Amino acid sequence: MAEEPQLPAIPAIMDWDRKKRFVEKKHSVLKCGNCKEDFSRIFKPGDFVFKKVEDEECEKCHRKKSLTIVEIYSEWIDPKKK
Ligand SMILES: [Zn+2]
């Protein structure tokens, strides 16, 4: 990838530039009907809130067919930052 040109330090433009660089990372929060624990994992295509996830097991009690998606959220990560 080409190096970004050095722009003069104008904060507004710098902020905009930084936002453009961020990558959206989606997560789904799953709640277990068995142990009542919830945990998040990477969003998978087809996920939606209130969906019953039958092919995955609970991260806490390892029981299958007990998970429901209760929340989907996204976070913005900087791919250049390790
Ligand atoms: Zn569980």
CSV table of C-alpha atoms and ligand atoms in Angstrom, one decimal:
chain,number,residue,atom,x,y,z
A,1,MET,CA,0.0,0.0,0.0
A,2,ALA,CA,1.1,3.5,-0.8
A,3,GLU,CA,2.1,5.8,2.1
A,4,GLU,CA,-0.4,8.4,3.1
A,5,PRO,CA,0.7,11.9,2.2
A,6,GLN,CA,1.5,14.1,5.2
A,7,LEU,CA,-1.3,16.6,5.6
A,8,PRO,CA,-0.9,19.8,7.4
A,9,ALA,CA,-2.1,19.5,11.0
A,10,ILE,CA,-5.8,20.5,10.8
A,11,PRO,CA,-7.5,18.5,13.5
A,12,ALA,CA,-10.9,18.2,11.8
A,13,ILE,CA,-9.4,16.7,8.7
A,14,MET,CA,-7.2,14.4,10.7
A,15,ASP,CA,-10.2,13.1,12.5
A,16,TRP,CA,-12.1,12.5,9.4
A,17,ASP,CA,-9.1,10.7,7.9
A,18,ARG,CA,-8.8,8.5,10.9
A,19,LYS,CA,-12.5,7.5,10.8
A,20,LYS,CA,-12.2,6.5,7.2
A,21,ARG,CA,-9.3,4.2,8.1
A,22,PHE,CA,-11.2,2.3,10.8
A,23,VAL,CA,-12.8,-1.0,10.0
A,24,GLU,CA,-16.2,-2.1,11.4
A,25,LYS,CA,-16.1,-5.3,13.4
A,26,LYS,CA,-19.5,-6.7,14.3
A,27,HIS,CA,-20.2,-8.9,17.3
A,28,SER,CA,-23.2,-10.8,18.5
A,29,VAL,CA,-24.1,-11.2,22.1
A,30,LEU,CA,-25.5,-14.6,22.9
A,31,LYS,CA,-27.4,-15.5,26.0
A,32,CYS,CA,-27.7,-19.1,27.3
A,33,GLY,CA,-31.1,-20.2,28.4
A,34,ASN,CA,-29.5,-22.9,30.5
A,35,CYS,CA,-26.9,-21.2,32.6
A,36,LYS,CA,-28.2,-17.6,32.0
A,37,GLU,CA,-24.7,-16.4,31.1
A,38,ASP,CA,-24.1,-14.2,28.1
A,39,PHE,CA,-21.0,-13.8,26.0
A,40,SER,CA,-20.1,-12.2,22.7
A,41,ARG,CA,-18.5,-13.7,19.6
A,42,ILE,CA,-17.8,-12.4,16.1
A,43,PHE,CA,-20.9,-11.7,14.1
A,44,LYS,CA,-21.8,-14.3,11.6
A,45,PRO,CA,-23.9,-13.8,8.4
A,46,GLY,CA,-27.5,-14.5,9.2
A,47,ASP,CA,-27.3,-13.4,12.8
A,48,PHE,CA,-30.2,-11.3,14.1
A,49,VAL,CA,-31.5,-10.3,17.5
A,50,PHE,CA,-33.8,-13.0,19.1
A,51,LYS,CA,-32.5,-15.6,16.7
A,52,LYS,CA,-32.0,-19.0,18.3
A,53,VAL,CA,-28.6,-20.4,17.6
A,54,GLU,CA,-28.9,-24.1,17.5
A,55,ASP,CA,-25.6,-25.2,16.0
A,56,GLU,CA,-23.4,-23.6,18.5
A,57,GLU,CA,-22.7,-24.5,22.1
A,58,CYS,CA,-22.7,-22.2,25.1
A,59,GLU,CA,-19.2,-20.9,25.9
A,60,LYS,CA,-19.8,-21.3,29.6
A,61,CYS,CA,-21.8,-24.5,30.1
A,62,HIS,CA,-21.2,-26.1,26.7
A,63,ARG,CA,-24.8,-26.9,26.2
A,64,LYS,CA,-26.2,-26.9,22.7
A,65,LYS,CA,-29.5,-25.4,21.5
A,66,SER,CA,-29.7,-23.1,24.4
A,67,LEU,CA,-28.4,-19.9,22.9
A,68,THR,CA,-30.3,-16.8,21.7
A,69,ILE,CA,-28.9,-13.7,20.2
A,70,VAL,CA,-29.8,-10.8,22.5
A,71,GLU,CA,-27.7,-8.0,21.0
A,72,ILE,CA,-25.6,-7.1,17.9
A,73,TYR,CA,-23.1,-4.4,18.2
A,74,SER,CA,-20.2,-3.1,16.2
A,75,GLU,CA,-16.9,-1.6,17.2
A,76,TRP,CA,-14.4,0.3,15.1
A,77,ILE,CA,-11.0,-1.0,15.0
A,78,ASP,CA,-7.8,0.4,13.6
A,79,PRO,CA,-6.4,-2.3,11.3
A,80,LYS,CA,-2.9,-0.6,11.5
A,81,LYS,CA,-2.8,-1.0,15.3
A,82,LYS,CA,-1.7,-4.3,16.7
B,1,ZN,ZN,-24.7,-21.9,29.2
